[in-house]
mmCIF file of C-alpha atoms and ligand atoms in Angstrom:
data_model
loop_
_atom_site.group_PDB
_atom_site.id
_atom_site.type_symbol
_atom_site.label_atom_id
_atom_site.label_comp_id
_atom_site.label_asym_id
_atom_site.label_seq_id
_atom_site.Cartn_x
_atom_site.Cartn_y
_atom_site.Cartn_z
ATOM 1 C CA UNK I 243 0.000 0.000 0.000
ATOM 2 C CA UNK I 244 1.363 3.661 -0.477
ATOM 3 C CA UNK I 245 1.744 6.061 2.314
ATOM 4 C CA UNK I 246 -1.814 6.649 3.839
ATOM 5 C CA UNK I 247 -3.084 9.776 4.517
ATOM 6 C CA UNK I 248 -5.488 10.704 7.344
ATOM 7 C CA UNK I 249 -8.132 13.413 7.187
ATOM 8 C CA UNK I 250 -7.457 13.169 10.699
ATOM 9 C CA UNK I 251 -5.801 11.881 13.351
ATOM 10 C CA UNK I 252 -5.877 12.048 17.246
ATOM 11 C CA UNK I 253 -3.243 11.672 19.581
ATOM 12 C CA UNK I 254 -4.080 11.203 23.403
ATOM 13 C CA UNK I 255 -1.430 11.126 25.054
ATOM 14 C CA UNK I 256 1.348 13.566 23.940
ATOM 15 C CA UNK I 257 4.849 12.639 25.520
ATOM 16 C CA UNK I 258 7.605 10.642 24.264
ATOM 17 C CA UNK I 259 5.343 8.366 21.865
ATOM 18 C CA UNK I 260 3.103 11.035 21.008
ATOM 19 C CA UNK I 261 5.245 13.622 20.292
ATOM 20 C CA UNK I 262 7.056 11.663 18.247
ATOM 21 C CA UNK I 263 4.264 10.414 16.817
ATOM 22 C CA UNK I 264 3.224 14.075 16.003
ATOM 23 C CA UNK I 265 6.585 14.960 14.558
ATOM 24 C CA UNK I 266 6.920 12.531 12.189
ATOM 25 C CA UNK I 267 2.847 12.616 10.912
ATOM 26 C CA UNK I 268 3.955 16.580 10.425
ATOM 27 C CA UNK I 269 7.265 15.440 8.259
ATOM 28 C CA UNK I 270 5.679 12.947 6.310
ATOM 29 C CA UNK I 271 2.213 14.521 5.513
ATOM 30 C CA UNK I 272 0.314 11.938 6.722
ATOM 31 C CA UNK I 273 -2.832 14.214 8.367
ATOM 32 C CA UNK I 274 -4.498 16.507 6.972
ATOM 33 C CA UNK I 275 -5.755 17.949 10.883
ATOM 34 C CA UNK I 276 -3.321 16.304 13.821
ATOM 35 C CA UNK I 277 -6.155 17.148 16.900
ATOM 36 C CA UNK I 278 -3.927 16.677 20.143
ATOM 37 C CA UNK I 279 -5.300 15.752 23.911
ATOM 38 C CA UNK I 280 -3.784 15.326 27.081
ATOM 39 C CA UNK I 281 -5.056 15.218 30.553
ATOM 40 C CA UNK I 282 -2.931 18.571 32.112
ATOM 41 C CA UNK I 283 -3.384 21.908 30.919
ATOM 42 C CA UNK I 284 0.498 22.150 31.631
ATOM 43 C CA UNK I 285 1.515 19.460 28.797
ATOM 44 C CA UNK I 286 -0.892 20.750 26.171
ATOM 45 C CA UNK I 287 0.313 24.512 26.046
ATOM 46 C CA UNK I 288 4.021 22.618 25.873
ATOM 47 C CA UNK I 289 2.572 20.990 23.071
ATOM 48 C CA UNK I 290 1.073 24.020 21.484
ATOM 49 C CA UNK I 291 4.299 26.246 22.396
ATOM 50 C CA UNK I 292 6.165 23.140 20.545
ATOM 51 C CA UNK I 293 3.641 23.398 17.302
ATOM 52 C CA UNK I 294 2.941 19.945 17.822
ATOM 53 C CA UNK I 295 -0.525 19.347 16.079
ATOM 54 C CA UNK I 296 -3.637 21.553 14.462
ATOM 55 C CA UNK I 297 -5.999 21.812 17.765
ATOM 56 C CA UNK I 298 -5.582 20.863 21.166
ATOM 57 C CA UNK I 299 -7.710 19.396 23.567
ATOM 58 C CA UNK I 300 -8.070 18.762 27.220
ATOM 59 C CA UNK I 301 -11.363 16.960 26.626
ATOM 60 C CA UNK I 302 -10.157 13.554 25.088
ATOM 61 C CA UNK I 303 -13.172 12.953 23.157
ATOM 62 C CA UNK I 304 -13.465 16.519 21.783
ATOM 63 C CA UNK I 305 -10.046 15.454 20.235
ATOM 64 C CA UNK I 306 -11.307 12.057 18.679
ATOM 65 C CA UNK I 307 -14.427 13.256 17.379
ATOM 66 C CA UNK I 308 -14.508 12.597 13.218
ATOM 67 C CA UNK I 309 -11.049 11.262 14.294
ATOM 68 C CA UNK I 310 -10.236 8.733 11.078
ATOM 69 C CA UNK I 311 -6.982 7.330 13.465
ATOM 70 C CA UNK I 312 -6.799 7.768 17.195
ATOM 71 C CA UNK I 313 -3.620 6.777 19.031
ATOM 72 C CA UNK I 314 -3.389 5.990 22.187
ATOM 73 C CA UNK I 315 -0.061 6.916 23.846
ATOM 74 C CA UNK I 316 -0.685 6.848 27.803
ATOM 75 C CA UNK I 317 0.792 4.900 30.588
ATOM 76 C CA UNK I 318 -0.969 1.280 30.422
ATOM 77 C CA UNK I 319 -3.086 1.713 33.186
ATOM 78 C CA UNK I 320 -4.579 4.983 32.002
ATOM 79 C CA UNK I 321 -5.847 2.739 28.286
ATOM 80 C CA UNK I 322 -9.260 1.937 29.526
ATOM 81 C CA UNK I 323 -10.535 5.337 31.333
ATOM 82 C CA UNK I 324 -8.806 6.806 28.065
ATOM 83 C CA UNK I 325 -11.222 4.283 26.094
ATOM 84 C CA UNK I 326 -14.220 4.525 27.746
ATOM 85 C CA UNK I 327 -13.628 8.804 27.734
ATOM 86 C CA UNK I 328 -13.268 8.193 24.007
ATOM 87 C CA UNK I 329 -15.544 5.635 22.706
ATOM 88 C CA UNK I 330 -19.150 7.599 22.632
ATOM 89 C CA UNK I 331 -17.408 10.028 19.505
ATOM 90 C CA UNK I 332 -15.311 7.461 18.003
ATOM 91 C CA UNK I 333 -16.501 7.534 14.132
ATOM 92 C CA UNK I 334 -17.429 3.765 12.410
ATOM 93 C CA UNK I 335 -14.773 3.149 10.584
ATOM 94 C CA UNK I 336 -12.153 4.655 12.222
ATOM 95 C CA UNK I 337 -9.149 2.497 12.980
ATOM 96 C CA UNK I 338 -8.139 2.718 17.029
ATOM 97 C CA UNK I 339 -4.855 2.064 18.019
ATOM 98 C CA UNK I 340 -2.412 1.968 21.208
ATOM 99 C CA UNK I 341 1.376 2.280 22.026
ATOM 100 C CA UNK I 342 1.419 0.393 25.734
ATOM 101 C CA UNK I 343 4.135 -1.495 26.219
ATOM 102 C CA UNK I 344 2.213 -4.432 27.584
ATOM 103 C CA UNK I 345 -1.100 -5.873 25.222
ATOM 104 C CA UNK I 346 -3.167 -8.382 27.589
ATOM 105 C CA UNK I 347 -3.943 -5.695 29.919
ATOM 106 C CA UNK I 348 -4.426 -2.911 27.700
ATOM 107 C CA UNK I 349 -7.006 -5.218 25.517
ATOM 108 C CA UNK I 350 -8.310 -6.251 28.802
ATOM 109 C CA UNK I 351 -9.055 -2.601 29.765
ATOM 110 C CA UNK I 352 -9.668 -1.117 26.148
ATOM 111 C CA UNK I 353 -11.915 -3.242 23.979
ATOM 112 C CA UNK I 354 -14.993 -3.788 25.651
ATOM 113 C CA UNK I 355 -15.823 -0.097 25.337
ATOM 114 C CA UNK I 356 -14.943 0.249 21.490
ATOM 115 C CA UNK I 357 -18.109 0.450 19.610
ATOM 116 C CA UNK I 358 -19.058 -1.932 17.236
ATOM 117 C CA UNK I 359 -17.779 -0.535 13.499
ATOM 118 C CA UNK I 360 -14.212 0.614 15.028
ATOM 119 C CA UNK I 361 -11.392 -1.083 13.977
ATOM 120 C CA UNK I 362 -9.315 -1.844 17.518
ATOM 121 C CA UNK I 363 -5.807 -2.602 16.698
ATOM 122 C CA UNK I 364 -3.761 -2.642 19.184
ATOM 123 C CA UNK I 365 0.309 -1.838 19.135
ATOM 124 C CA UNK I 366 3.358 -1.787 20.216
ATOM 125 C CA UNK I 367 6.396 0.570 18.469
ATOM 126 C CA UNK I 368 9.802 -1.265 20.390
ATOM 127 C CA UNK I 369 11.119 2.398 20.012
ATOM 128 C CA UNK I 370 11.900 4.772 22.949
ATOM 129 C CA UNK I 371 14.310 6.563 25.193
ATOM 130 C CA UNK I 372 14.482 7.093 28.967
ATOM 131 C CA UNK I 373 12.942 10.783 28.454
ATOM 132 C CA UNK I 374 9.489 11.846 28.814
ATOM 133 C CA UNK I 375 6.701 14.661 27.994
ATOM 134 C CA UNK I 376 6.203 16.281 24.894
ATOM 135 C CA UNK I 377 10.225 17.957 24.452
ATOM 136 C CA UNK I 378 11.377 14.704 24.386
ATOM 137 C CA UNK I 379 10.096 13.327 21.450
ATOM 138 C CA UNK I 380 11.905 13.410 17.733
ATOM 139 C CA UNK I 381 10.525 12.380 14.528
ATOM 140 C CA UNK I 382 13.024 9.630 14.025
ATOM 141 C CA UNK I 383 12.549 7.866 17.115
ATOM 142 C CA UNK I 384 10.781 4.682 14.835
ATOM 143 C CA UNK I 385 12.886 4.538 12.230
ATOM 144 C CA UNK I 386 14.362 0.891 11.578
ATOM 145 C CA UNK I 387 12.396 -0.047 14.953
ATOM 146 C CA UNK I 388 9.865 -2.668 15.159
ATOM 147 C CA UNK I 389 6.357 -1.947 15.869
ATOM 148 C CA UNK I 390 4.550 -5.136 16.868
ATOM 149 C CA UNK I 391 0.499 -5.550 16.357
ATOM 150 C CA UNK I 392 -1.609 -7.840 18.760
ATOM 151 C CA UNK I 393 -4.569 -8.005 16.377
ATOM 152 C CA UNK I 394 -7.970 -9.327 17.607
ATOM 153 C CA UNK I 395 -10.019 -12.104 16.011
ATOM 154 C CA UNK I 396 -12.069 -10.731 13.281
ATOM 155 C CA UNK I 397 -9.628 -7.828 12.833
ATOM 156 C CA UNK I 398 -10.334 -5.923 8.917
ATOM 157 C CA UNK I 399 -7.018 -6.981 7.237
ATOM 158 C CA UNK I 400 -8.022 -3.588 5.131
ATOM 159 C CA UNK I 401 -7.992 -1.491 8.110
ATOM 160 C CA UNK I 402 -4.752 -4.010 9.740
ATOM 161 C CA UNK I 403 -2.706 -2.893 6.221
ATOM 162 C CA UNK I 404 -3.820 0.612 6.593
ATOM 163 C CA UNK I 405 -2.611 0.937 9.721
ATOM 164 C CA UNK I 406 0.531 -1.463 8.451
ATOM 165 C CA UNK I 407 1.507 1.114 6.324
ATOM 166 C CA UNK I 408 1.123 4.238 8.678
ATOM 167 C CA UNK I 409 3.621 2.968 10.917
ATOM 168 C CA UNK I 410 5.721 1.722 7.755
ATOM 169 C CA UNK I 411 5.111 5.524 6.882
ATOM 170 C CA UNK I 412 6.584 6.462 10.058
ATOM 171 C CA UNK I 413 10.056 4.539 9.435
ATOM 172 C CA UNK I 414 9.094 1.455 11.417
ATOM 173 C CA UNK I 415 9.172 -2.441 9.957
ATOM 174 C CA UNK I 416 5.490 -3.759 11.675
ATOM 175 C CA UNK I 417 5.120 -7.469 12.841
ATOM 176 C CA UNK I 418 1.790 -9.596 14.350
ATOM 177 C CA UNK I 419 1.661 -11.573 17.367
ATOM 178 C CA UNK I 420 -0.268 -13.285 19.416
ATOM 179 C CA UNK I 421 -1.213 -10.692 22.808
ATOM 180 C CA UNK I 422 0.128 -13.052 25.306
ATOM 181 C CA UNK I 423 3.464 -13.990 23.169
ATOM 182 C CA UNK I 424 4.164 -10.150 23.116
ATOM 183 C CA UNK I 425 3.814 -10.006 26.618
ATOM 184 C CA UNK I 426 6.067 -12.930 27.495
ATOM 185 C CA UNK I 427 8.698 -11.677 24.487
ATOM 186 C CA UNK I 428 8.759 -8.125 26.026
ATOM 187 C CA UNK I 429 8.871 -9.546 29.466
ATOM 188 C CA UNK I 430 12.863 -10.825 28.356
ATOM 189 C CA UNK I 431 13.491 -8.148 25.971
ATOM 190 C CA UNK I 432 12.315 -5.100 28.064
ATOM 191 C CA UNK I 433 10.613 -5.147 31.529
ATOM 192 C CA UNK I 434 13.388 -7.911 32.907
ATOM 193 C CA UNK I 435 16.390 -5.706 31.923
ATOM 194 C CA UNK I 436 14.815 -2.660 33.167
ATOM 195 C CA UNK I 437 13.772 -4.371 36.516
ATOM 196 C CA UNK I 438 17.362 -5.413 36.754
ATOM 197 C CA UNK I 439 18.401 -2.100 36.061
ATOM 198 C CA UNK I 440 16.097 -0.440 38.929
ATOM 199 C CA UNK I 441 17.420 -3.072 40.891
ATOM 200 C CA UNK I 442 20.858 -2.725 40.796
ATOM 201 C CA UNK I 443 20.995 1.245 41.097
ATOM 202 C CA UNK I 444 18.795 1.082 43.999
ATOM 203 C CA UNK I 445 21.118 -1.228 45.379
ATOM 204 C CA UNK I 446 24.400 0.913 44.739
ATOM 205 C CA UNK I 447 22.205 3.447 46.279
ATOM 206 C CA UNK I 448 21.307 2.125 49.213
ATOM 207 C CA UNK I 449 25.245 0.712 50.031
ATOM 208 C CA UNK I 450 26.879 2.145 53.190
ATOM 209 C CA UNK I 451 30.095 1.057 52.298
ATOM 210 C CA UNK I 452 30.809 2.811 49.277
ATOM 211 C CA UNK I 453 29.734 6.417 49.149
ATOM 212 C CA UNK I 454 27.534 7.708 46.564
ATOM 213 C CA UNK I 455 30.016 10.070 45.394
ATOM 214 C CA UNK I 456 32.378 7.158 44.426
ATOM 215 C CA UNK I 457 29.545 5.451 42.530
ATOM 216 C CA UNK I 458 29.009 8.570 40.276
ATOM 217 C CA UNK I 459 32.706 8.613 39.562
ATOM 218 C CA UNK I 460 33.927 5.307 38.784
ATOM 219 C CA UNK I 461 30.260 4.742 37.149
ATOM 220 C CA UNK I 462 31.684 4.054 33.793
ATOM 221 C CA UNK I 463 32.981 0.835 34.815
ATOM 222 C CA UNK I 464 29.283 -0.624 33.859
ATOM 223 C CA UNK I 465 26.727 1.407 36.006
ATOM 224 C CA UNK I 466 26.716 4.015 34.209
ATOM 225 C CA UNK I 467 24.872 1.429 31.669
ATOM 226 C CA UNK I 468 22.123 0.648 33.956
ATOM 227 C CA UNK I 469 21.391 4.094 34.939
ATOM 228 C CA UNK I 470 20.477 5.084 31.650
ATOM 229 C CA UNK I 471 17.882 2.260 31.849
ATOM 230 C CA UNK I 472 17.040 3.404 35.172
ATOM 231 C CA UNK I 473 16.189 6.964 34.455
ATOM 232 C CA UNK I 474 13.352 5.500 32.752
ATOM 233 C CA UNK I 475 9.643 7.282 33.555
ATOM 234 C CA UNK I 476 8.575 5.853 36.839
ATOM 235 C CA UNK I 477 4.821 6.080 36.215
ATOM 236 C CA UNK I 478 5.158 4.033 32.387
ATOM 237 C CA UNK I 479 7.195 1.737 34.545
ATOM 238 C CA UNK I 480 5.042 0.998 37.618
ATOM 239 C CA UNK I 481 1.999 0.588 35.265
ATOM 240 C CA UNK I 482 4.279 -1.858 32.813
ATOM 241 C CA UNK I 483 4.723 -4.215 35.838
ATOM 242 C CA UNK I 484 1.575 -4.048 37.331
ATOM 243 C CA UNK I 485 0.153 -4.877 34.206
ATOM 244 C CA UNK I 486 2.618 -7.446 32.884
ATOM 245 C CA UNK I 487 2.879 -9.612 36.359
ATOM 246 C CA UNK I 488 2.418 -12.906 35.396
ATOM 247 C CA UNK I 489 5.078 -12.800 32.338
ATOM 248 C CA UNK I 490 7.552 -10.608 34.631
ATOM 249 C CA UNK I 491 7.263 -13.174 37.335
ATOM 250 C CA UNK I 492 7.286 -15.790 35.375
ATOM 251 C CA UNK I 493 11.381 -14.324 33.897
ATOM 252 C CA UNK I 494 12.268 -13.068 36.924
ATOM 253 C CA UNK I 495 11.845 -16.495 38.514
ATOM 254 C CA UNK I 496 14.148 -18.212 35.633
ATOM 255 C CA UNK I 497 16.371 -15.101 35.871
ATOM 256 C CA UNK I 498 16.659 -15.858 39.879
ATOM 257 C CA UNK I 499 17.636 -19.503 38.888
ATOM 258 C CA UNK I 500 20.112 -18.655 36.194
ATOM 259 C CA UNK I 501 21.575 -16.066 38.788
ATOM 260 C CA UNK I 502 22.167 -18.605 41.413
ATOM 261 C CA UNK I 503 23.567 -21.040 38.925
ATOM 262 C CA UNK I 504 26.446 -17.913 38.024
ATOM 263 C CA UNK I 505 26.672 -17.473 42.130
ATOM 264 C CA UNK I 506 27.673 -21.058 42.733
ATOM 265 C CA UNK I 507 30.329 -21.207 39.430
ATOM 266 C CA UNK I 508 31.323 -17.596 41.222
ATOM 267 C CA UNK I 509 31.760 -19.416 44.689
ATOM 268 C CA UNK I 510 33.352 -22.911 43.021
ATOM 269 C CA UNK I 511 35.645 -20.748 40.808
ATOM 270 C CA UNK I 512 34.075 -22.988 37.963
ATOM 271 C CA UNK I 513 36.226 -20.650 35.320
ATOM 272 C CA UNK I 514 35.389 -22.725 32.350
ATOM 273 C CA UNK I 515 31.421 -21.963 33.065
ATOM 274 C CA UNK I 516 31.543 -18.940 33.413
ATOM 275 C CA UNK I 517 33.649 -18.600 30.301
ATOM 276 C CA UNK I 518 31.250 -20.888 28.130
ATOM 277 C CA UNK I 519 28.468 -18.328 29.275
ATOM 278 C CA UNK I 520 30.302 -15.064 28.895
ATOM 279 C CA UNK I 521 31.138 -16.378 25.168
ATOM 280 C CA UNK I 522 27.603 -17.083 24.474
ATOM 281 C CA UNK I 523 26.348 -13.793 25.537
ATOM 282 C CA UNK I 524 29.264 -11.618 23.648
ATOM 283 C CA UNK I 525 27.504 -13.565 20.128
ATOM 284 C CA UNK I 526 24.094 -12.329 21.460
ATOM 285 C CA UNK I 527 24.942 -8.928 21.225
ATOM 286 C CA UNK I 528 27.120 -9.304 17.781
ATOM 287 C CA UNK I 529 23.676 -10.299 16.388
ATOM 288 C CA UNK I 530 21.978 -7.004 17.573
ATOM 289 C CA UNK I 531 24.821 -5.039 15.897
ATOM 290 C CA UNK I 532 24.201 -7.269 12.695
ATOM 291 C CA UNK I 533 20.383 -7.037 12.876
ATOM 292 C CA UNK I 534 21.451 -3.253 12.875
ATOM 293 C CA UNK I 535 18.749 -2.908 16.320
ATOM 294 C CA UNK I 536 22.422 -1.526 17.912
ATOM 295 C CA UNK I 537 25.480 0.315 16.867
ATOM 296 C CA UNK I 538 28.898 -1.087 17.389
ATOM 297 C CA UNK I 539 30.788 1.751 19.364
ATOM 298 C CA UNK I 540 32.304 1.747 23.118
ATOM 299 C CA UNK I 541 29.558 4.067 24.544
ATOM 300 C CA UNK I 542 27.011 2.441 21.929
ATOM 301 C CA UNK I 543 26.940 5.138 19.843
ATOM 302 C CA UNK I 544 25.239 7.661 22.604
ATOM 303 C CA UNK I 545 27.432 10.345 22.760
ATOM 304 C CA UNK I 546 27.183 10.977 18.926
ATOM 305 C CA UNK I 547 24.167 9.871 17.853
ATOM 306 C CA UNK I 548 22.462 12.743 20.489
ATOM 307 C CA UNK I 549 18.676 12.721 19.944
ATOM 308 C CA UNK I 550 18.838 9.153 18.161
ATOM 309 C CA UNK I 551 16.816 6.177 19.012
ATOM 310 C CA UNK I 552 18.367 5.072 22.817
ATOM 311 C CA UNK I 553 15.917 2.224 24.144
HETATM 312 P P1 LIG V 255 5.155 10.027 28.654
HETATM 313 O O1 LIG V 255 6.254 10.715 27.910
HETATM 314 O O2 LIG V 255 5.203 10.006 30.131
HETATM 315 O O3 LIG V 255 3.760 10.654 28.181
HETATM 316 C C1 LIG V 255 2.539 10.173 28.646
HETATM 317 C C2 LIG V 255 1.423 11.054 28.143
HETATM 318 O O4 LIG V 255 0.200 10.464 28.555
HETATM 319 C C3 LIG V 255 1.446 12.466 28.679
HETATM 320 O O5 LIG V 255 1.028 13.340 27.661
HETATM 321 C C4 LIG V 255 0.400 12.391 29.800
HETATM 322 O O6 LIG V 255 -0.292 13.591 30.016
HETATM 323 C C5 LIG V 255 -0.599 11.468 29.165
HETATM 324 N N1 LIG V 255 -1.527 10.855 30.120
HETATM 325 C C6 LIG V 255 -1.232 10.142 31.239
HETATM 326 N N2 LIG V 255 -2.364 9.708 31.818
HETATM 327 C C7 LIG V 255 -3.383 10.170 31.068
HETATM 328 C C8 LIG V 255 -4.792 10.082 31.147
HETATM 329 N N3 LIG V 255 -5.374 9.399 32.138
HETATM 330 N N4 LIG V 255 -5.537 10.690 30.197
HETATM 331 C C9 LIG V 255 -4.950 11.363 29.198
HETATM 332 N N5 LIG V 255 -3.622 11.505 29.042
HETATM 333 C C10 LIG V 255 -2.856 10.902 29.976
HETATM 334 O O7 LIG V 255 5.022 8.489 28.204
HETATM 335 P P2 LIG V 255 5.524 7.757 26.875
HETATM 336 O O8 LIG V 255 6.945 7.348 27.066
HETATM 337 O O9 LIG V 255 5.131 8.552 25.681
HETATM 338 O O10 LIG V 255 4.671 6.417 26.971
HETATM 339 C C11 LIG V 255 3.349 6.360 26.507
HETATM 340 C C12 LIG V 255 2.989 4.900 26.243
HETATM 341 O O11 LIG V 255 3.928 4.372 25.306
HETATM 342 C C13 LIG V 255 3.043 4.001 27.471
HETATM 343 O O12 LIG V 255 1.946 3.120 27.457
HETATM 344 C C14 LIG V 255 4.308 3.199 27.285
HETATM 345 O O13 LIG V 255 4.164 1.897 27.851
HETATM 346 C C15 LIG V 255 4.426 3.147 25.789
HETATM 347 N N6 LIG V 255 5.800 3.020 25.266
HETATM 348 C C16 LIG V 255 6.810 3.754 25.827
HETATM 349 C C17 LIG V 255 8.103 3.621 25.356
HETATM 350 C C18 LIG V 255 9.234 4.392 25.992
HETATM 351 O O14 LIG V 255 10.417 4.007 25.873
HETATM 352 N N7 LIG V 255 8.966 5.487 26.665
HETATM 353 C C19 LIG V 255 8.364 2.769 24.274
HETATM 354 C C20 LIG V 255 7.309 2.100 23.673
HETATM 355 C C21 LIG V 255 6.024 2.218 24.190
HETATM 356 P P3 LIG V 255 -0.001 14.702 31.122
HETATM 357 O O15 LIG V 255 1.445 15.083 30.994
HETATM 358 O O16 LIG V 255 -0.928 15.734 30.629
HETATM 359 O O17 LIG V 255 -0.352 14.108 32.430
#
């Protein structure tokens, strides 16, 4: 399909994701009217200082009224008061769409609302940054990213390709799974590693016998790597666990096996071991470099590639 274009669309939600979101519609003339809503008066006069859209809204549904796409780009647990504030306007035919980093829930919470005629798609771009709130977003954040649909049975594969080749629009390559794969698949990929990462720097924080200021300094030894990770929006991340629990706790219990296998070859000074592993993981990360989902450079790539994808 060729690049769609939108009489209009709605965003709800405008930080990271939607900003983006909004930058890149703008660049690639994909709307003709880009209606913008957010719950604080605060974030939509940032939005409208930053140009972001054609009208903004603090009344959600004012914003998807005649709305031909409406996405969705809120913490998880917000999707389903965000739905039902939504669904009395939403237009037949109009494609509805998410962003949340977990699917189960946000179907969960989302589709019994969406009147019949919609077309409820939900999504997931793999594309972010530790940042939040409307500055933070940048029109190339999806570029070469994946964005992953959880379509529901019965979906319109008319409305599924039209909404394909939006995100394709937007730079991304798009993908289908099954809701509760995602969830399990992002529960590895994602929520573990940032869980570790929360972990760990709330752990160097809370050490008496190293002082803090020593942590900052020698930080580039490796925990500098993990704070990045770490700095990530405490709200998205609360709701992300709360709403991905059984997946989470089902990695984080293999994780906590795995860990204590590493303690014990630690403790036995089983060197081999914990050379097989440490050669095994170094080719896992050689095939994110080739899959081109990483750059190959000692800080990753960060320092130069300022205001490039990050997460
Ligand atoms: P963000 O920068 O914190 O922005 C969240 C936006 O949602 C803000 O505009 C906020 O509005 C608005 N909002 C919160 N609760 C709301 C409600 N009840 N009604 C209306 N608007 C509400 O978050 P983000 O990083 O863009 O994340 C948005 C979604 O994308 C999340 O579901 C997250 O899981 C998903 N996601 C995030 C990333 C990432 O790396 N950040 C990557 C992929 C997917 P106010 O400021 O007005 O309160």
């Amino acid at each position: 399909m060729s690049t769609p274009h939108f009489d209009r669309i709605a965003l709800i939600g405008i930080g990271l994701i939607g900003s983006s979101l909004a930058r890149v519609i703008r660049r690639e003339g994909l709307a003709g009217h880009v209606a913008i809503a957010t719950r604080s008066p605060a974030t939509l006069k940032r939005a409208e200082e930053l140009g972001l859209g054609d009208s903004y809204h603090t009344d959600l549904a004012e914003a998807a009224r005649d709305a031909d796409l409406v996405i969705v780009s809120v913490p998880v647990g917000s999707s389903g008061e965000v739905a039902q504030a939504i669904a009395p306007v939403l237009k037949p035919g109009a494609i509805l769409t998410d962003v949340g980093s977990t699917k189960g829930s946000v179907i969960a919470q989302m589709a019994p609302h969406v009147p019949a005629g919609v077309h409820f798609i939900p999504g997931h771009p793999l594309a972010g940054t530790e940042k939040s709130g409307p500055d933070a977003g940048f029109a190339e954040l999806f570029r070469n990213r994946w964005c992953i649909f959880t379509p529901l049975p019965g979906t319109d594969p008319a409305a599924l390709e039209t909404l394909s080749a939006f995100w394709r629009a937007c730079g991304s390559n798009v993908d289908t799974m099954d809701p509760d794969h995602h969830d399990k698949v992002l529960a590895i990929v994602s929520h573990l590693p940032h869980i570790i990462a929360y972990n760990i720097v709330g752990t160097a924080d809370d050490l008496q016998t190293v002082t803090k200021s020593e942590v900052i300094k020698y930080s580039a030894s490796g925990f500098r790597d993990f704070t990045r990770l770490a700095a990530s929006d405490p709200t998205m991340w609360r709701d992300v666990c709360l709403h991905n629990r059984d997946a989470i706790l089902e990695m984080l219990s293999r994780f906590s096996e795995d860990l204590a296998s590493l303690q014990r070859a630690i403790r036995w000074g089983e060197g081999d071991k914990l050379f097989d592993l440490f050669s095994r993981t170094r080719a896992v990360r050689r095939s994110i470099i080739e899959a081109g989902q990483e750059v190959d450079a000692p800080d990753f790539g960060r320092q130069q590639a300022a205001g490039q994808p990050k997460g």
